[in-house]
């Protein structure tokens, strides 16, 4: 799904930055896709922190191939050593478990997330150990 603000954002950025204008023009048919799976979105953010895009993509591929349906409940039931084998650090494994636990205990929040303001969502997410302000804002 293309965000409602996509075309407006492209026009704005094109007016503000000549380099971005040329990139936007070159890739005019490219779109930003919204990840509507909130759990996957946060897990992807954790996996990609402080490593190269290539390394993150490799780890994500192995991580999401661990089980057919990666969700908070399936992650809670995975042994940490399996997560380490896909390339996750101990710290990132803990953060992913924290996110899984948060999702399991806050189902209503995610079902009604569109009723919250951006700042309310950020405030809620930064309560998850491992999700900082930057990650919450990107979410």
mmCIF file of N, CA and C in Angstrom:
data_model
loop_
_atom_site.group_PDB
_atom_site.id
_atom_site.type_symbol
_atom_site.label_atom_id
_atom_site.label_comp_id
_atom_site.label_asym_id
_atom_site.label_seq_id
_atom_site.Cartn_x
_atom_site.Cartn_y
_atom_site.Cartn_z
ATOM 1 N N UNK A 1 0.841 -1.172 0.000
ATOM 2 C CA UNK A 1 0.000 0.000 0.000
ATOM 3 C C UNK A 1 0.892 1.245 0.000
ATOM 4 N N UNK A 2 0.622 2.145 -0.904
ATOM 5 C CA UNK A 2 1.374 3.388 -0.998
ATOM 6 C C UNK A 2 0.797 4.382 0.007
ATOM 7 N N UNK A 3 1.663 5.001 0.809
ATOM 8 C CA UNK A 3 1.159 5.976 1.783
ATOM 9 C C UNK A 3 0.449 7.145 1.096
ATOM 10 N N UNK A 4 -0.564 7.682 1.750
ATOM 11 C CA UNK A 4 -1.330 8.795 1.193
ATOM 12 C C UNK A 4 -0.442 10.005 0.916
ATOM 13 N N UNK A 5 0.572 10.182 1.713
ATOM 14 C CA UNK A 5 1.422 11.365 1.624
ATOM 15 C C UNK A 5 2.557 11.212 0.605
ATOM 16 N N UNK A 6 2.640 10.080 -0.098
ATOM 17 C CA UNK A 6 3.797 9.779 -0.935
ATOM 18 C C UNK A 6 4.032 10.842 -2.011
ATOM 19 N N UNK A 7 3.035 11.116 -2.827
ATOM 20 C CA UNK A 7 3.222 12.073 -3.925
ATOM 21 C C UNK A 7 3.483 13.474 -3.393
ATOM 22 N N UNK A 8 2.777 13.853 -2.358
ATOM 23 C CA UNK A 8 2.997 15.164 -1.735
ATOM 24 C C UNK A 8 4.435 15.264 -1.214
ATOM 25 N N UNK A 9 4.928 14.191 -0.610
ATOM 26 C CA UNK A 9 6.294 14.161 -0.095
ATOM 27 C C UNK A 9 7.324 14.266 -1.205
ATOM 28 N N UNK A 10 7.083 13.583 -2.317
ATOM 29 C CA UNK A 10 8.012 13.651 -3.454
ATOM 30 C C UNK A 10 8.095 15.072 -4.004
ATOM 31 N N UNK A 11 6.958 15.732 -4.105
ATOM 32 C CA UNK A 11 6.933 17.111 -4.603
ATOM 33 C C UNK A 11 7.688 18.030 -3.644
ATOM 34 N N UNK A 12 7.418 17.882 -2.366
ATOM 35 C CA UNK A 12 8.072 18.713 -1.343
ATOM 36 C C UNK A 12 9.595 18.525 -1.376
ATOM 37 N N UNK A 13 10.033 17.271 -1.356
ATOM 38 C CA UNK A 13 11.471 16.990 -1.354
ATOM 39 C C UNK A 13 12.146 17.459 -2.642
ATOM 40 N N UNK A 14 11.448 17.319 -3.750
ATOM 41 C CA UNK A 14 11.999 17.774 -5.033
ATOM 42 C C UNK A 14 12.219 19.280 -5.041
ATOM 43 N N UNK A 15 11.332 20.018 -4.396
ATOM 44 C CA UNK A 15 11.473 21.479 -4.326
ATOM 45 C C UNK A 15 12.604 21.890 -3.385
ATOM 46 N N UNK A 16 12.840 21.099 -2.342
ATOM 47 C CA UNK A 16 13.795 21.467 -1.302
ATOM 48 C C UNK A 16 15.233 21.042 -1.594
ATOM 49 N N UNK A 17 15.406 19.975 -2.389
ATOM 50 C CA UNK A 17 16.739 19.412 -2.549
ATOM 51 C C UNK A 17 16.966 18.982 -4.004
ATOM 52 N N UNK A 18 17.896 19.624 -4.698
ATOM 53 C CA UNK A 18 18.129 19.285 -6.109
ATOM 54 C C UNK A 18 18.658 17.865 -6.316
ATOM 55 N N UNK A 19 19.409 17.352 -5.357
ATOM 56 C CA UNK A 19 19.916 15.977 -5.474
ATOM 57 C C UNK A 19 18.757 14.994 -5.364
ATOM 58 N N UNK A 20 17.909 15.198 -4.358
ATOM 59 C CA UNK A 20 16.735 14.323 -4.223
ATOM 60 C C UNK A 20 15.807 14.464 -5.429
ATOM 61 N N UNK A 21 15.711 15.671 -5.966
ATOM 62 C CA UNK A 21 14.867 15.894 -7.144
ATOM 63 C C UNK A 21 15.315 15.005 -8.293
ATOM 64 N N UNK A 22 16.625 14.931 -8.530
ATOM 65 C CA UNK A 22 17.117 14.107 -9.640
ATOM 66 C C UNK A 22 16.908 12.620 -9.364
ATOM 67 N N UNK A 23 17.054 12.213 -8.104
ATOM 68 C CA UNK A 23 16.829 10.803 -7.739
ATOM 69 C C UNK A 23 15.353 10.452 -7.887
ATOM 70 N N UNK A 24 14.486 11.331 -7.397
ATOM 71 C CA UNK A 24 13.036 11.098 -7.507
ATOM 72 C C UNK A 24 12.623 11.020 -8.973
ATOM 73 N N UNK A 25 13.191 11.906 -9.792
ATOM 74 C CA UNK A 25 12.867 11.908 -11.219
ATOM 75 C C UNK A 25 13.338 10.609 -11.874
ATOM 76 N N UNK A 26 14.541 10.179 -11.511
ATOM 77 C CA UNK A 26 15.107 8.955 -12.091
ATOM 78 C C UNK A 26 14.293 7.718 -11.709
ATOM 79 N N UNK A 27 13.787 7.710 -10.472
ATOM 80 C CA UNK A 27 13.033 6.552 -9.970
ATOM 81 C C UNK A 27 11.574 6.923 -9.736
ATOM 82 N N UNK A 28 10.998 7.658 -10.644
ATOM 83 C CA UNK A 28 9.655 8.189 -10.467
ATOM 84 C C UNK A 28 8.587 7.121 -10.257
ATOM 85 N N UNK A 29 8.785 5.954 -10.818
ATOM 86 C CA UNK A 29 7.767 4.901 -10.688
ATOM 87 C C UNK A 29 7.968 4.015 -9.460
ATOM 88 N N UNK A 30 8.959 4.354 -8.641
ATOM 89 C CA UNK A 30 9.210 3.597 -7.418
ATOM 90 C C UNK A 30 8.345 4.166 -6.293
ATOM 91 N N UNK A 31 7.875 3.291 -5.428
ATOM 92 C CA UNK A 31 7.024 3.717 -4.318
ATOM 93 C C UNK A 31 7.559 3.191 -3.003
ATOM 94 N N UNK A 32 7.206 3.866 -1.958
ATOM 95 C CA UNK A 32 7.469 3.415 -0.607
ATOM 96 C C UNK A 32 6.295 2.544 -0.205
ATOM 97 N N UNK A 33 6.581 1.364 0.257
ATOM 98 C CA UNK A 33 5.508 0.479 0.696
ATOM 99 C C UNK A 33 5.466 0.443 2.212
ATOM 100 N N UNK A 34 4.275 0.506 2.741
ATOM 101 C CA UNK A 34 4.087 0.441 4.188
ATOM 102 C C UNK A 34 3.995 -1.022 4.594
ATOM 103 N N UNK A 35 4.764 -1.388 5.621
ATOM 104 C CA UNK A 35 4.676 -2.731 6.173
ATOM 105 C C UNK A 35 3.524 -2.721 7.168
ATOM 106 N N UNK A 36 2.430 -3.352 6.814
ATOM 107 C CA UNK A 36 1.253 -3.338 7.683
ATOM 108 C C UNK A 36 1.336 -4.380 8.800
ATOM 109 N N UNK A 37 2.389 -5.189 8.807
ATOM 110 C CA UNK A 37 2.600 -6.128 9.905
ATOM 111 C C UNK A 37 3.479 -5.414 10.934
ATOM 112 N N UNK A 38 2.847 -4.873 11.957
ATOM 113 C CA UNK A 38 3.553 -4.055 12.937
ATOM 114 C C UNK A 38 4.658 -4.821 13.654
ATOM 115 N N UNK A 39 4.420 -6.068 13.933
ATOM 116 C CA UNK A 39 5.429 -6.890 14.601
ATOM 117 C C UNK A 39 6.663 -7.032 13.715
ATOM 118 N N UNK A 40 6.464 -7.401 12.464
ATOM 119 C CA UNK A 40 7.585 -7.551 11.532
ATOM 120 C C UNK A 40 8.326 -6.230 11.366
ATOM 121 N N UNK A 41 7.588 -5.145 11.326
ATOM 122 C CA UNK A 41 8.194 -3.828 11.161
ATOM 123 C C UNK A 41 9.181 -3.534 12.296
ATOM 124 N N UNK A 42 8.774 -3.758 13.529
ATOM 125 C CA UNK A 42 9.663 -3.496 14.660
ATOM 126 C C UNK A 42 10.824 -4.480 14.716
ATOM 127 N N UNK A 43 10.554 -5.735 14.424
ATOM 128 C CA UNK A 43 11.626 -6.735 14.419
ATOM 129 C C UNK A 43 12.654 -6.394 13.338
ATOM 130 N N UNK A 44 12.180 -5.997 12.155
ATOM 131 C CA UNK A 44 13.099 -5.586 11.087
ATOM 132 C C UNK A 44 13.976 -4.425 11.534
ATOM 133 N N UNK A 45 13.396 -3.487 12.250
ATOM 134 C CA UNK A 45 14.166 -2.340 12.744
ATOM 135 C C UNK A 45 15.260 -2.783 13.705
ATOM 136 N N UNK A 46 14.931 -3.699 14.596
ATOM 137 C CA UNK A 46 15.917 -4.193 15.564
ATOM 138 C C UNK A 46 17.035 -4.944 14.836
ATOM 139 N N UNK A 47 16.660 -5.807 13.914
ATOM 140 C CA UNK A 47 17.668 -6.587 13.187
ATOM 141 C C UNK A 47 18.631 -5.661 12.444
ATOM 142 N N UNK A 48 18.110 -4.600 11.847
ATOM 143 C CA UNK A 48 18.933 -3.727 11.028
ATOM 144 C C UNK A 48 19.769 -2.702 11.779
ATOM 145 N N UNK A 49 19.589 -2.610 13.084
ATOM 146 C CA UNK A 49 20.322 -1.599 13.850
ATOM 147 C C UNK A 49 21.818 -1.884 13.875
ATOM 148 N N UNK A 50 22.586 -0.868 13.546
ATOM 149 C CA UNK A 50 24.039 -0.853 13.686
ATOM 150 C C UNK A 50 24.782 -1.925 12.898
ATOM 151 N N UNK A 51 24.173 -2.379 11.795
ATOM 152 C CA UNK A 51 24.867 -3.298 10.890
ATOM 153 C C UNK A 51 24.584 -2.858 9.455
ATOM 154 N N UNK A 52 25.354 -3.358 8.530
ATOM 155 C CA UNK A 52 25.168 -2.983 7.128
ATOM 156 C C UNK A 52 23.838 -3.510 6.597
ATOM 157 N N UNK A 53 23.360 -2.885 5.549
ATOM 158 C CA UNK A 53 22.113 -3.313 4.913
ATOM 159 C C UNK A 53 22.251 -4.748 4.418
ATOM 160 N N UNK A 54 23.409 -5.070 3.852
ATOM 161 C CA UNK A 54 23.640 -6.425 3.330
ATOM 162 C C UNK A 54 23.576 -7.458 4.451
ATOM 163 N N UNK A 55 24.230 -7.178 5.568
ATOM 164 C CA UNK A 55 24.204 -8.105 6.705
ATOM 165 C C UNK A 55 22.791 -8.220 7.269
ATOM 166 N N UNK A 56 22.102 -7.088 7.384
ATOM 167 C CA UNK A 56 20.741 -7.100 7.916
ATOM 168 C C UNK A 56 19.812 -7.927 7.032
ATOM 169 N N UNK A 57 19.920 -7.754 5.724
ATOM 170 C CA UNK A 57 19.074 -8.520 4.806
ATOM 171 C C UNK A 57 19.342 -10.014 4.910
ATOM 172 N N UNK A 58 20.594 -10.371 5.082
ATOM 173 C CA UNK A 58 20.955 -11.777 5.221
ATOM 174 C C UNK A 58 20.362 -12.363 6.506
ATOM 175 N N UNK A 59 20.482 -11.624 7.593
ATOM 176 C CA UNK A 59 19.940 -12.090 8.875
ATOM 177 C C UNK A 59 18.418 -12.153 8.815
ATOM 178 N N UNK A 60 17.789 -11.141 8.223
ATOM 179 C CA UNK A 60 16.323 -11.136 8.100
ATOM 180 C C UNK A 60 15.838 -12.352 7.311
ATOM 181 N N UNK A 61 16.534 -12.660 6.234
ATOM 182 C CA UNK A 61 16.142 -13.805 5.403
ATOM 183 C C UNK A 61 16.186 -15.094 6.225
ATOM 184 N N UNK A 62 17.268 -15.273 6.981
ATOM 185 C CA UNK A 62 17.384 -16.482 7.815
ATOM 186 C C UNK A 62 16.364 -16.456 8.957
ATOM 187 N N UNK A 63 16.172 -15.295 9.559
ATOM 188 C CA UNK A 63 15.228 -15.166 10.667
ATOM 189 C C UNK A 63 13.810 -15.534 10.229
ATOM 190 N N UNK A 64 13.361 -14.946 9.125
ATOM 191 C CA UNK A 64 11.981 -15.173 8.685
ATOM 192 C C UNK A 64 11.782 -16.542 8.026
ATOM 193 N N UNK A 65 12.858 -17.279 7.822
ATOM 194 C CA UNK A 65 12.706 -18.648 7.314
ATOM 195 C C UNK A 65 12.728 -19.673 8.450
ATOM 196 N N UNK A 66 12.880 -19.214 9.684
ATOM 197 C CA UNK A 66 12.869 -20.139 10.831
ATOM 198 C C UNK A 66 11.541 -20.867 10.975
ATOM 199 N N UNK A 67 10.477 -20.149 10.748
ATOM 200 C CA UNK A 67 9.126 -20.711 10.867
ATOM 201 C C UNK A 67 8.275 -20.173 9.736
ATOM 202 N N UNK A 68 7.223 -20.902 9.418
ATOM 203 C CA UNK A 68 6.329 -20.481 8.343
ATOM 204 C C UNK A 68 5.636 -19.166 8.693
ATOM 205 N N UNK A 69 5.206 -19.035 9.921
ATOM 206 C CA UNK A 69 4.476 -17.843 10.344
ATOM 207 C C UNK A 69 5.190 -17.215 11.540
ATOM 208 N N UNK A 70 6.004 -16.219 11.280
ATOM 209 C CA UNK A 70 6.707 -15.533 12.359
ATOM 210 C C UNK A 70 5.754 -14.516 12.986
ATOM 211 N N UNK A 71 5.457 -14.727 14.257
ATOM 212 C CA UNK A 71 4.588 -13.830 15.003
ATOM 213 C C UNK A 71 5.055 -13.810 16.462
ATOM 214 N N UNK A 72 4.500 -12.942 17.280
ATOM 215 C CA UNK A 72 4.978 -12.852 18.669
ATOM 216 C C UNK A 72 4.954 -14.180 19.420
ATOM 217 N N UNK A 73 3.894 -14.936 19.248
ATOM 218 C CA UNK A 73 3.780 -16.212 19.965
ATOM 219 C C UNK A 73 4.818 -17.223 19.475
ATOM 220 N N UNK A 74 5.041 -17.274 18.176
ATOM 221 C CA UNK A 74 6.013 -18.234 17.651
ATOM 222 C C UNK A 74 7.430 -17.865 18.090
ATOM 223 N N UNK A 75 7.712 -16.581 18.208
ATOM 224 C CA UNK A 75 9.048 -16.153 18.639
ATOM 225 C C UNK A 75 9.272 -16.462 20.112
ATOM 226 N N UNK A 76 8.279 -16.220 20.938
ATOM 227 C CA UNK A 76 8.410 -16.508 22.372
ATOM 228 C C UNK A 76 8.768 -17.974 22.595
ATOM 229 N N UNK A 77 8.303 -18.840 21.711
ATOM 230 C CA UNK A 77 8.537 -20.275 21.858
ATOM 231 C C UNK A 77 9.814 -20.778 21.187
ATOM 232 N N UNK A 78 10.576 -19.885 20.552
ATOM 233 C CA UNK A 78 11.830 -20.284 19.912
ATOM 234 C C UNK A 78 12.963 -20.215 20.921
ATOM 235 N N UNK A 79 13.823 -21.195 20.871
ATOM 236 C CA UNK A 79 15.005 -21.191 21.741
ATOM 237 C C UNK A 79 15.962 -20.087 21.299
ATOM 238 N N UNK A 80 16.496 -19.335 22.238
ATOM 239 C CA UNK A 80 17.419 -18.246 21.893
ATOM 240 C C UNK A 80 18.610 -18.689 21.040
ATOM 241 N N UNK A 81 19.082 -19.926 21.247
ATOM 242 C CA UNK A 81 20.237 -20.379 20.455
ATOM 243 C C UNK A 81 19.897 -20.496 18.967
ATOM 244 N N UNK A 82 18.633 -20.761 18.629
ATOM 245 C CA UNK A 82 18.233 -20.786 17.213
ATOM 246 C C UNK A 82 18.288 -19.386 16.618
ATOM 247 N N UNK A 83 17.912 -18.396 17.419
ATOM 248 C CA UNK A 83 17.978 -17.016 16.956
ATOM 249 C C UNK A 83 19.432 -16.572 16.802
ATOM 250 N N UNK A 84 20.283 -17.044 17.680
ATOM 251 C CA UNK A 84 21.711 -16.720 17.577
ATOM 252 C C UNK A 84 22.300 -17.336 16.302
ATOM 253 N N UNK A 85 21.830 -18.513 15.928
ATOM 254 C CA UNK A 85 22.346 -19.182 14.728
ATOM 255 C C UNK A 85 22.031 -18.433 13.441
ATOM 256 N N UNK A 86 20.974 -17.599 13.449
ATOM 257 C CA UNK A 86 20.669 -16.825 12.242
ATOM 258 C C UNK A 86 21.498 -15.540 12.181
ATOM 259 N N UNK A 87 22.269 -15.275 13.241
ATOM 260 C CA UNK A 87 23.169 -14.130 13.231
ATOM 261 C C UNK A 87 22.793 -13.004 14.177
ATOM 262 N N UNK A 88 21.808 -13.231 15.026
ATOM 263 C CA UNK A 88 21.392 -12.193 15.971
ATOM 264 C C UNK A 88 22.280 -12.201 17.216
ATOM 265 N N UNK A 89 22.626 -11.006 17.673
ATOM 266 C CA UNK A 89 23.385 -10.890 18.919
ATOM 267 C C UNK A 89 22.471 -11.200 20.102
ATOM 268 N N UNK A 90 23.071 -11.458 21.233
ATOM 269 C CA UNK A 90 22.303 -11.738 22.452
ATOM 270 C C UNK A 90 21.381 -10.561 22.773
ATOM 271 N N UNK A 91 21.900 -9.350 22.599
ATOM 272 C CA UNK A 91 21.111 -8.151 22.890
ATOM 273 C C UNK A 91 19.903 -8.042 21.964
ATOM 274 N N UNK A 92 20.110 -8.276 20.681
ATOM 275 C CA UNK A 92 18.993 -8.198 19.727
ATOM 276 C C UNK A 92 17.973 -9.301 19.975
ATOM 277 N N UNK A 93 18.440 -10.459 20.372
ATOM 278 C CA UNK A 93 17.522 -11.550 20.726
ATOM 279 C C UNK A 93 16.642 -11.109 21.891
ATOM 280 N N UNK A 94 17.243 -10.506 22.900
ATOM 281 C CA UNK A 94 16.457 -10.012 24.044
ATOM 282 C C UNK A 94 15.449 -8.960 23.604
ATOM 283 N N UNK A 95 15.867 -8.061 22.742
ATOM 284 C CA UNK A 95 14.961 -7.015 22.270
ATOM 285 C C UNK A 95 13.791 -7.609 21.486
ATOM 286 N N UNK A 96 14.064 -8.608 20.665
ATOM 287 C CA UNK A 96 12.995 -9.251 19.890
ATOM 288 C C UNK A 96 12.041 -9.994 20.821
ATOM 289 N N UNK A 97 12.569 -10.623 21.859
ATOM 290 C CA UNK A 97 11.690 -11.239 22.862
ATOM 291 C C UNK A 97 10.854 -10.175 23.574
ATOM 292 N N UNK A 98 11.462 -9.022 23.871
ATOM 293 C CA UNK A 98 10.726 -7.925 24.507
ATOM 294 C C UNK A 98 9.584 -7.436 23.616
ATOM 295 N N UNK A 99 9.868 -7.307 22.331
ATOM 296 C CA UNK A 99 8.831 -6.881 21.382
ATOM 297 C C UNK A 99 7.720 -7.920 21.320
ATOM 298 N N UNK A 100 8.095 -9.195 21.262
ATOM 299 C CA UNK A 100 7.098 -10.270 21.216
ATOM 300 C C UNK A 100 6.204 -10.225 22.445
ATOM 301 N N UNK A 101 6.819 -10.083 23.599
ATOM 302 C CA UNK A 101 6.068 -10.006 24.854
ATOM 303 C C UNK A 101 5.129 -8.801 24.848
ATOM 304 N N UNK A 102 5.624 -7.674 24.381
ATOM 305 C CA UNK A 102 4.814 -6.461 24.320
ATOM 306 C C UNK A 102 3.590 -6.674 23.431
ATOM 307 N N UNK A 103 3.784 -7.286 22.273
ATOM 308 C CA UNK A 103 2.666 -7.534 21.366
ATOM 309 C C UNK A 103 1.648 -8.485 21.987
ATOM 310 N N UNK A 104 2.128 -9.506 22.668
ATOM 311 C CA UNK A 104 1.210 -10.450 23.294
ATOM 312 C C UNK A 104 0.398 -9.810 24.417
ATOM 313 N N UNK A 105 0.985 -8.837 25.088
ATOM 314 C CA UNK A 105 0.310 -8.200 26.221
ATOM 315 C C UNK A 105 -0.401 -6.897 25.879
ATOM 316 N N UNK A 106 -0.334 -6.478 24.626
ATOM 317 C CA UNK A 106 -0.956 -5.211 24.215
ATOM 318 C C UNK A 106 -1.723 -5.364 22.908
ATOM 319 N N UNK A 107 -2.480 -6.445 22.789
ATOM 320 C CA UNK A 107 -3.204 -6.725 21.547
ATOM 321 C C UNK A 107 -4.202 -5.625 21.198
ATOM 322 N N UNK A 108 -4.875 -5.108 22.193
ATOM 323 C CA UNK A 108 -5.877 -4.061 21.946
ATOM 324 C C UNK A 108 -5.213 -2.800 21.396
ATOM 325 N N UNK A 109 -4.034 -2.467 21.923
ATOM 326 C CA UNK A 109 -3.316 -1.289 21.430
ATOM 327 C C UNK A 109 -3.072 -1.392 19.927
ATOM 328 N N UNK A 110 -2.613 -2.554 19.471
ATOM 329 C CA UNK A 110 -2.297 -2.690 18.050
ATOM 330 C C UNK A 110 -3.547 -2.813 17.183
ATOM 331 N N UNK A 111 -4.623 -3.339 17.751
ATOM 332 C CA UNK A 111 -5.877 -3.401 16.986
ATOM 333 C C UNK A 111 -6.497 -2.023 16.816
ATOM 334 N N UNK A 112 -6.211 -1.127 17.762
ATOM 335 C CA UNK A 112 -6.798 0.211 17.734
ATOM 336 C C UNK A 112 -5.748 1.296 17.506
ATOM 337 N N UNK A 113 -4.607 0.924 16.973
ATOM 338 C CA UNK A 113 -3.475 1.847 16.850
ATOM 339 C C UNK A 113 -3.818 3.111 16.059
ATOM 340 N N UNK A 114 -4.725 3.003 15.102
ATOM 341 C CA UNK A 114 -5.087 4.167 14.294
ATOM 342 C C UNK A 114 -5.858 5.228 15.078
ATOM 343 N N UNK A 115 -6.282 4.887 16.282
ATOM 344 C CA UNK A 115 -6.996 5.845 17.125
ATOM 345 C C UNK A 115 -6.042 6.719 17.937
ATOM 346 N N UNK A 116 -4.762 6.370 17.926
ATOM 347 C CA UNK A 116 -3.768 7.098 18.713
ATOM 348 C C UNK A 116 -3.048 8.122 17.857
ATOM 349 N N UNK A 117 -2.554 9.164 18.508
ATOM 350 C CA UNK A 117 -1.726 10.131 17.801
ATOM 351 C C UNK A 117 -0.334 9.534 17.631
ATOM 352 N N UNK A 118 0.430 10.146 16.739
ATOM 353 C CA UNK A 118 1.799 9.697 16.520
ATOM 354 C C UNK A 118 2.604 9.743 17.821
ATOM 355 N N UNK A 119 2.459 10.813 18.576
ATOM 356 C CA UNK A 119 3.222 10.939 19.824
ATOM 357 C C UNK A 119 2.783 9.914 20.866
ATOM 358 N N UNK A 120 1.514 9.552 20.894
ATOM 359 C CA UNK A 120 1.042 8.519 21.824
ATOM 360 C C UNK A 120 1.616 7.152 21.457
ATOM 361 N N UNK A 121 1.696 6.885 20.160
ATOM 362 C CA UNK A 121 2.268 5.609 19.699
ATOM 363 C C UNK A 121 3.741 5.550 20.062
ATOM 364 N N UNK A 122 4.467 6.618 19.798
ATOM 365 C CA UNK A 122 5.893 6.663 20.126
ATOM 366 C C UNK A 122 6.102 6.472 21.619
ATOM 367 N N UNK A 123 5.312 7.180 22.412
ATOM 368 C CA UNK A 123 5.415 7.071 23.878
ATOM 369 C C UNK A 123 5.198 5.634 24.345
ATOM 370 N N UNK A 124 4.271 4.953 23.738
ATOM 371 C CA UNK A 124 3.981 3.560 24.105
ATOM 372 C C UNK A 124 5.134 2.634 23.678
ATOM 373 N N UNK A 125 5.629 2.810 22.465
ATOM 374 C CA UNK A 125 6.656 1.915 21.935
ATOM 375 C C UNK A 125 7.999 2.042 22.647
ATOM 376 N N UNK A 126 8.352 3.242 23.070
ATOM 377 C CA UNK A 126 9.656 3.408 23.720
ATOM 378 C C UNK A 126 9.685 2.766 25.107
ATOM 379 N N UNK A 127 8.550 2.290 25.563
ATOM 380 C CA UNK A 127 8.518 1.525 26.814
ATOM 381 C C UNK A 127 9.037 0.102 26.632
ATOM 382 N N UNK A 128 9.191 -0.316 25.386
ATOM 383 C CA UNK A 128 9.743 -1.640 25.101
ATOM 384 C C UNK A 128 11.260 -1.522 25.177
ATOM 385 N N UNK A 129 11.880 -2.302 26.048
ATOM 386 C CA UNK A 129 13.344 -2.251 26.142
ATOM 387 C C UNK A 129 13.939 -2.713 24.807
ATOM 388 N N UNK A 130 14.707 -1.833 24.200
ATOM 389 C CA UNK A 130 15.309 -2.110 22.898
ATOM 390 C C UNK A 130 14.735 -1.246 21.798
ATOM 391 N N UNK A 131 13.588 -0.628 22.057
ATOM 392 C CA UNK A 131 12.979 0.276 21.077
ATOM 393 C C UNK A 131 13.190 1.697 21.572
ATOM 394 N N UNK A 132 14.079 2.390 20.888
ATOM 395 C CA UNK A 132 14.366 3.769 21.250
ATOM 396 C C UNK A 132 13.507 4.735 20.474
ATOM 397 N N UNK A 133 13.743 5.997 20.712
ATOM 398 C CA UNK A 133 12.951 7.047 20.085
ATOM 399 C C UNK A 133 13.064 6.995 18.561
ATOM 400 N N UNK A 134 14.272 6.764 18.033
ATOM 401 C CA UNK A 134 14.446 6.719 16.588
ATOM 402 C C UNK A 134 13.627 5.582 15.975
ATOM 403 N N UNK A 135 13.723 4.401 16.580
ATOM 404 C CA UNK A 135 12.975 3.241 16.073
ATOM 405 C C UNK A 135 11.473 3.506 16.129
ATOM 406 N N UNK A 136 11.010 4.085 17.232
ATOM 407 C CA UNK A 136 9.591 4.382 17.383
ATOM 408 C C UNK A 136 9.147 5.422 16.358
ATOM 409 N N UNK A 137 9.978 6.427 16.107
ATOM 410 C CA UNK A 137 9.618 7.431 15.114
ATOM 411 C C UNK A 137 9.589 6.834 13.698
ATOM 412 N N UNK A 138 10.513 5.942 13.389
ATOM 413 C CA UNK A 138 10.530 5.294 12.079
ATOM 414 C C UNK A 138 9.295 4.406 11.907
ATOM 415 N N UNK A 139 8.876 3.784 12.988
ATOM 416 C CA UNK A 139 7.690 2.940 12.971
ATOM 417 C C UNK A 139 6.501 3.768 12.528
#
